[in-house]
Amino acid sequence: MLDLDNTLWGGIVGDDGVDGIAIGPEVPEGQVYAEFQSYCKALQTIGVVLAVDSKNDEANALAGLNHPDSVLHPDDFVCIKANWDPKDQNLKAIAAELSLGADSFVFADDNPAERAIVAAQLPGVATPVLDGAENYIKMLDHGGYFETTILSGDDLKKTAQYHARAQAAQAQAAFADYGQYLDSLEMTATIRPFEAVYMQRIAQLTNKSNQFNLTTLRCTEDDIRSMAEKPDWITLYGKLVDKFADNGVVTVVAGQAQGQTLCLRLWLMSCRVLKRGMEDAMMDTLAAKAAAAGYTALEGYYYPTAKNAMVREFYAGYGFEKTAEDADGNTTWRLDLAAYNPRCPHIKIET
């Protein structure tokens, strides 16, 4: 069971684009990922079947696998789950489709938090530590997960067999107690107004984040500094630390006053922390700060692009009402702050 971004290639295909990921001989680190893909492909010759479990839009995932320098292609996998659901839920669905137990799976993902959630929810799954792309083959090979002494003709047909089984099955994936596993990550968010030390990182995020980006406003450091200095703006950045790592600045919000309404000109987040509750923590903090500053409403905007469909209904999930939509799909949303209910139980917030 393979992750994609920073596991089968370097970079994030949804943000960097197919041309920006590192795979193959044309970029310095790309050869390392190509060698790991070759290792995985070779496992098929001893009866190992491959599947994908990735937080991605499916179109982006398939585009990455169809990269001209990719060793693995979509038809090498018996199942590709590229969506925004929790990865252990995807894994359970794939297990059901293939009629396999959890102990049949090795979960290869560079993210320690994702491995921890899968290990906690599905104890039978092997979750080897993958530390540095140059060590991926060594960690999997030395783990002895794929050793075999007898190889039958059926073993050589497994990929085709499981393709057929997956196509025939209709999975009913049930996910229970996900919040408990979020709690187990021991997450702490630092949410503060823009600070000089992070101006460069904040500007970088506005120019790199494409998927969780509601307005796709691109900013220079001077733009960010100007927002921070103006009294009619509320600005917030969010850092997230869990028991595995300091993820750094991962999310940014900026709102401009228009009477008693705070208009949200900028809202984005790195997809690597999606479904962790960081968006809830930011919304809770923003709503509290806006109300304390005397605003009575928030107004948010969604401007569709080829990559940000995942946040099309973002504001609806927080009780905003859609007040306008044009022919291009640009939407405006409004929330009465008096009606907002905080909702972030899984992250300790420091301000």
Coordinates of C-alpha atoms in Angstrom, one line a residue:
M1 CA 0.0 0.0 0.0
L2 CA 1.8 3.0 -1.3
D3 CA 1.5 6.7 -0.7
L4 CA 2.4 9.0 -3.6
D5 CA 3.7 12.5 -2.7
N6 CA 7.2 12.2 -1.3
T7 CA 7.0 8.4 -1.4
L8 CA 6.8 7.5 -5.1
W9 CA 8.1 10.9 -6.2
G10 CA 9.5 14.0 -4.6
G11 CA 7.2 16.9 -4.1
I12 CA 3.4 17.3 -4.0
V13 CA 1.9 16.8 -7.4
G14 CA -1.2 18.9 -6.6
D15 CA 0.9 21.9 -5.7
D16 CA 4.0 21.5 -7.8
G17 CA 2.3 20.1 -10.9
V18 CA 3.4 17.1 -12.9
D19 CA 6.4 18.9 -14.3
G20 CA 7.5 19.9 -10.8
I21 CA 7.7 16.5 -9.1
A22 CA 11.1 14.8 -8.8
I23 CA 11.1 11.5 -10.6
G24 CA 13.6 10.1 -13.1
P25 CA 17.1 11.1 -14.2
E26 CA 16.4 14.7 -15.2
V27 CA 16.4 16.1 -11.6
P28 CA 19.0 15.3 -8.9
E29 CA 16.7 13.6 -6.4
G30 CA 14.5 12.0 -9.0
Q31 CA 16.7 9.0 -9.5
V32 CA 16.3 7.9 -5.9
Y33 CA 12.5 7.8 -6.4
A34 CA 12.8 6.0 -9.7
E35 CA 14.9 3.3 -8.1
F36 CA 12.3 2.9 -5.3
Q37 CA 9.5 2.6 -8.0
S38 CA 11.6 -0.1 -9.8
Y39 CA 12.0 -2.0 -6.5
C40 CA 8.2 -1.9 -6.0
K41 CA 7.5 -3.0 -9.6
A42 CA 9.9 -5.9 -9.2
L43 CA 7.9 -7.1 -6.2
Q44 CA 5.1 -8.0 -8.6
T45 CA 7.3 -10.8 -10.0
I46 CA 7.1 -12.6 -6.7
G47 CA 3.3 -12.3 -6.3
V48 CA 3.2 -9.0 -4.4
V49 CA 0.3 -6.7 -5.5
L50 CA 0.5 -3.0 -5.3
A51 CA -2.2 -0.4 -4.3
V52 CA -2.3 3.3 -3.7
D53 CA -3.6 5.2 -0.7
S54 CA -3.0 8.9 -1.1
K55 CA -4.4 12.2 0.0
N56 CA -4.8 13.7 -3.4
D57 CA -7.3 14.5 -6.1
E58 CA -7.6 11.4 -8.3
A59 CA -6.7 13.4 -11.4
N60 CA -3.5 14.7 -9.9
A61 CA -2.6 11.2 -8.7
L62 CA -3.1 9.7 -12.1
A63 CA -1.2 12.5 -13.8
G64 CA 1.8 11.8 -11.5
L65 CA 1.7 8.1 -12.3
N66 CA 1.6 8.9 -16.0
H67 CA 4.7 11.0 -15.8
P68 CA 7.0 10.0 -18.6
D69 CA 9.8 9.1 -16.2
S70 CA 7.6 7.1 -13.8
V71 CA 8.4 3.4 -13.6
L72 CA 5.0 2.6 -12.1
H73 CA 1.8 3.4 -14.0
P74 CA -1.9 3.2 -13.1
D75 CA -2.3 -0.4 -14.4
D76 CA 0.4 -1.6 -12.0
F77 CA -2.0 -1.1 -9.1
V78 CA -4.9 -3.2 -8.2
C79 CA -6.6 -0.3 -6.6
I80 CA -6.0 3.5 -6.4
K81 CA -7.6 5.4 -3.6
A82 CA -6.7 9.0 -4.2
N83 CA -9.0 11.2 -2.2
W84 CA -9.2 13.2 1.1
D85 CA -10.6 10.5 3.3
P86 CA -8.5 9.2 6.3
K87 CA -5.9 6.7 5.0
D88 CA -6.9 3.9 7.3
Q89 CA -10.5 4.2 6.0
N90 CA -9.2 3.8 2.5
L91 CA -7.1 0.9 3.5
K92 CA -10.1 -0.8 5.1
A93 CA -12.1 -0.3 1.9
I94 CA -9.3 -1.8 -0.2
A95 CA -9.0 -4.8 2.1
A96 CA -12.8 -5.3 1.7
E97 CA -12.6 -5.0 -2.0
L98 CA -9.8 -7.6 -2.2
S99 CA -11.2 -9.8 0.5
L100 CA -8.0 -9.6 2.4
G101 CA -7.2 -9.2 6.1
A102 CA -5.3 -6.2 7.5
D103 CA -2.3 -8.5 8.2
S104 CA -1.8 -8.9 4.4
F105 CA -0.8 -5.2 4.0
V106 CA 2.5 -3.3 4.3
F107 CA 1.7 0.4 4.4
A108 CA 4.6 2.5 2.9
D109 CA 4.1 6.2 3.6
D110 CA 6.8 8.9 4.4
N111 CA 4.5 10.6 6.9
P112 CA 4.9 9.3 10.5
A113 CA 1.5 10.7 11.6
E114 CA -0.3 8.8 8.9
R115 CA 1.6 5.6 9.8
A116 CA 0.6 6.1 13.4
I117 CA -3.1 6.4 12.6
V118 CA -3.0 3.4 10.4
A119 CA -1.1 1.4 13.0
A120 CA -3.6 2.4 15.7
Q121 CA -6.8 1.8 13.7
L122 CA -5.5 -1.4 11.9
P123 CA -3.0 -3.2 14.2
G124 CA -2.4 -6.0 11.7
V125 CA -1.0 -3.7 9.0
A126 CA 2.8 -3.5 8.9
T127 CA 3.9 0.2 9.0
P128 CA 7.7 0.3 8.5
V129 CA 9.5 3.6 9.2
L130 CA 10.5 5.3 6.0
D131 CA 13.1 7.9 6.8
G132 CA 14.6 9.5 3.8
A133 CA 13.9 8.4 0.2
E134 CA 17.4 7.0 -0.1
N135 CA 16.6 4.5 2.7
Y136 CA 13.1 3.3 1.5
I137 CA 14.4 0.2 -0.3
K138 CA 16.7 -0.8 2.6
M139 CA 13.9 -0.3 5.2
L140 CA 11.4 -2.5 3.2
D141 CA 13.9 -5.1 2.1
H142 CA 15.6 -5.5 5.5
G143 CA 12.1 -5.8 7.1
G144 CA 11.6 -9.1 5.4
Y145 CA 8.0 -8.4 4.5
F146 CA 8.1 -10.0 1.1
E147 CA 10.3 -13.0 1.5
T148 CA 9.0 -16.1 -0.3
T149 CA 10.3 -19.7 -0.6
I150 CA 7.7 -21.1 -3.1
L151 CA 6.4 -19.3 -6.1
S152 CA 3.4 -20.7 -8.0
G153 CA 1.8 -19.8 -11.3
D154 CA -1.1 -18.3 -9.4
D155 CA 1.3 -16.0 -7.6
L156 CA 2.4 -14.6 -10.9
K157 CA -1.3 -13.8 -11.8
K158 CA -2.1 -12.0 -8.6
T159 CA -2.2 -8.5 -9.9
A160 CA -4.8 -9.5 -12.6
Q161 CA -6.8 -11.5 -10.1
Y162 CA -7.0 -8.7 -7.6
H163 CA -7.8 -6.2 -10.3
A164 CA -10.9 -8.3 -11.1
R165 CA -11.8 -8.7 -7.5
A166 CA -11.6 -5.0 -6.8
Q167 CA -13.8 -4.2 -9.8
A168 CA -16.4 -6.6 -8.6
A169 CA -16.5 -5.6 -5.0
Q170 CA -18.6 -2.8 -3.5
A171 CA -16.9 -1.6 -0.4
Q172 CA -18.7 -0.2 2.6
A173 CA -16.0 1.5 4.6
A174 CA -16.8 2.2 8.2
F175 CA -14.6 4.6 10.2
A176 CA -14.9 4.7 14.0
D177 CA -13.3 6.8 16.7
Y178 CA -11.1 8.8 14.4
G179 CA -11.1 11.6 16.9
Q180 CA -9.3 9.4 19.4
Y181 CA -6.4 8.9 17.0
L182 CA -6.2 12.6 16.4
D183 CA -6.0 13.1 20.1
S184 CA -3.2 10.5 20.2
L185 CA -1.1 12.8 17.9
E186 CA -0.8 15.3 20.8
M187 CA -1.2 18.2 18.5
T188 CA -0.5 21.8 19.4
A189 CA -1.3 24.8 17.2
T190 CA 0.3 28.2 17.5
I191 CA -2.0 30.7 15.9
R192 CA -0.9 34.3 15.9
P193 CA -1.0 37.5 13.8
F194 CA 1.7 37.6 11.0
E195 CA 5.1 38.1 12.5
A196 CA 8.3 39.3 10.8
V197 CA 10.1 36.0 11.3
Y198 CA 7.5 34.2 9.2
M199 CA 6.8 36.8 6.4
Q200 CA 8.9 34.9 3.9
R201 CA 7.3 31.5 4.7
I202 CA 3.8 33.1 4.6
A203 CA 4.4 34.6 1.2
Q204 CA 5.9 31.3 -0.1
L205 CA 2.7 29.5 1.0
T206 CA 0.5 31.9 -0.9
N207 CA 2.5 31.2 -4.1
K208 CA 2.8 27.4 -3.7
S209 CA -0.5 26.2 -2.1
N210 CA -3.0 25.4 -4.9
Q211 CA -5.4 22.7 -3.5
F212 CA -6.6 24.1 -0.2
N213 CA -6.6 27.7 -1.3
L214 CA -9.9 29.5 -1.4
T215 CA -9.0 32.7 -3.3
T216 CA -5.6 31.8 -4.8
L217 CA -4.3 35.3 -4.0
R218 CA -0.6 35.4 -4.7
C219 CA 1.5 37.7 -2.4
T220 CA 5.0 39.0 -2.1
E221 CA 6.7 39.6 1.2
D222 CA 5.8 43.3 0.9
D223 CA 2.1 42.4 0.4
I224 CA 2.1 40.2 3.5
R225 CA 4.0 42.9 5.5
S226 CA 1.4 45.5 4.4
M227 CA -1.5 43.4 5.5
A228 CA 0.1 42.9 8.9
E229 CA 0.7 46.6 9.4
K230 CA -2.8 47.9 8.5
P231 CA -5.2 48.4 11.3
D232 CA -8.2 47.3 9.2
W233 CA -6.9 43.8 8.7
I234 CA -6.9 40.7 10.9
T235 CA -4.1 38.3 9.9
L236 CA -3.3 34.9 11.3
Y237 CA -0.7 32.2 10.6
G238 CA -0.9 28.7 12.0
K239 CA 2.0 26.4 13.0
L240 CA 1.2 22.8 13.9
V241 CA 3.4 20.5 16.1
D242 CA 2.6 16.9 16.8
K243 CA 4.4 14.2 18.7
F244 CA 6.4 13.3 15.6
A245 CA 7.4 16.6 14.2
D246 CA 7.2 20.4 14.0
N247 CA 5.3 20.9 10.7
G248 CA 6.1 24.6 10.7
V249 CA 3.7 27.3 9.3
V250 CA 1.0 25.4 7.4
T251 CA -2.0 27.7 7.2
V252 CA -2.7 31.4 6.6
V253 CA -5.8 33.6 6.9
A254 CA -6.2 37.3 6.2
G255 CA -9.3 39.4 6.5
Q256 CA -10.0 43.1 5.6
A257 CA -12.6 45.2 7.3
Q258 CA -15.7 46.4 5.5
G259 CA -17.9 48.1 8.0
Q260 CA -18.7 45.5 10.7
T261 CA -17.9 42.6 8.3
L262 CA -14.5 41.0 8.1
C263 CA -13.9 40.0 4.4
L264 CA -11.6 37.0 4.1
R265 CA -9.2 37.8 1.2
L266 CA -6.8 35.0 1.9
W267 CA -7.3 31.5 3.3
L268 CA -5.0 28.6 2.5
M269 CA -3.5 25.5 4.1
S270 CA -0.9 22.9 3.3
C271 CA -2.6 19.6 2.3
R272 CA -0.1 17.6 4.4
V273 CA -2.0 18.5 7.5
L274 CA -5.5 18.0 6.0
K275 CA -8.1 16.3 8.2
R276 CA -6.1 17.0 11.4
G277 CA -8.5 19.7 12.6
M278 CA -6.1 22.6 11.8
E279 CA -8.8 24.3 9.7
D280 CA -11.2 24.1 12.7
A281 CA -8.6 25.6 15.0
M282 CA -8.0 28.5 12.6
M283 CA -11.7 29.1 12.1
D284 CA -12.3 29.0 15.9
T285 CA -9.5 31.5 16.5
L286 CA -10.5 33.8 13.6
A287 CA -14.1 33.9 14.8
A288 CA -13.1 34.7 18.4
K289 CA -10.6 37.4 17.3
A290 CA -13.1 39.0 14.9
A291 CA -15.8 39.1 17.5
A292 CA -13.4 40.6 20.1
A293 CA -12.5 43.3 17.6
G294 CA -16.2 44.3 17.2
Y295 CA -17.0 42.6 13.9
T296 CA -20.4 41.0 13.6
A297 CA -20.0 38.9 10.5
L298 CA -17.4 37.1 8.3
E299 CA -17.6 37.1 4.6
G300 CA -15.6 34.4 2.7
Y301 CA -14.9 33.8 -1.0
Y302 CA -14.3 30.8 -3.2
Y303 CA -12.7 31.4 -6.6
P304 CA -12.5 28.0 -8.5
T305 CA -9.4 26.9 -10.3
A306 CA -8.3 23.6 -11.9
K307 CA -6.8 22.5 -8.6
N308 CA -8.9 23.8 -5.6
A309 CA -12.2 21.9 -6.1
M310 CA -11.7 20.3 -2.7
V311 CA -12.6 23.5 -0.9
R312 CA -15.6 24.4 -3.0
E313 CA -18.0 23.9 -0.1
F314 CA -15.5 24.7 2.7
Y315 CA -17.5 27.6 4.1
A316 CA -20.8 25.7 4.1
G317 CA -19.3 23.2 6.6
Y318 CA -19.0 26.0 9.1
G319 CA -22.5 27.3 8.8
F320 CA -21.8 30.1 6.2
E321 CA -24.7 30.9 3.9
K322 CA -24.0 31.4 0.2
T323 CA -25.0 34.9 -0.8
A324 CA -23.8 35.1 -4.4
E325 CA -22.5 33.0 -7.3
D326 CA -21.5 34.2 -10.7
A327 CA -21.4 32.3 -14.1
D328 CA -17.7 31.4 -13.5
G329 CA -18.5 29.6 -10.2
N330 CA -17.1 32.3 -7.9
T331 CA -19.1 32.3 -4.7
T332 CA -19.5 34.6 -1.7
W333 CA -20.4 33.2 1.8
R334 CA -21.5 35.0 4.9
L335 CA -21.6 34.0 8.6
D336 CA -23.2 35.9 11.5
L337 CA -20.5 35.6 14.2
A338 CA -23.2 35.4 17.0
A339 CA -24.3 32.0 15.5
Y340 CA -20.8 30.5 15.3
N341 CA -20.2 27.4 17.4
P342 CA -16.5 26.5 18.1
R343 CA -15.6 23.0 17.0
C344 CA -11.9 22.1 17.6
P345 CA -11.5 19.4 20.3
H346 CA -8.4 17.7 19.0
I347 CA -5.7 20.4 19.0
K348 CA -4.4 22.5 21.8
I349 CA -4.3 26.1 20.6
E350 CA -1.7 28.6 21.7
T351 CA -2.2 32.2 20.8

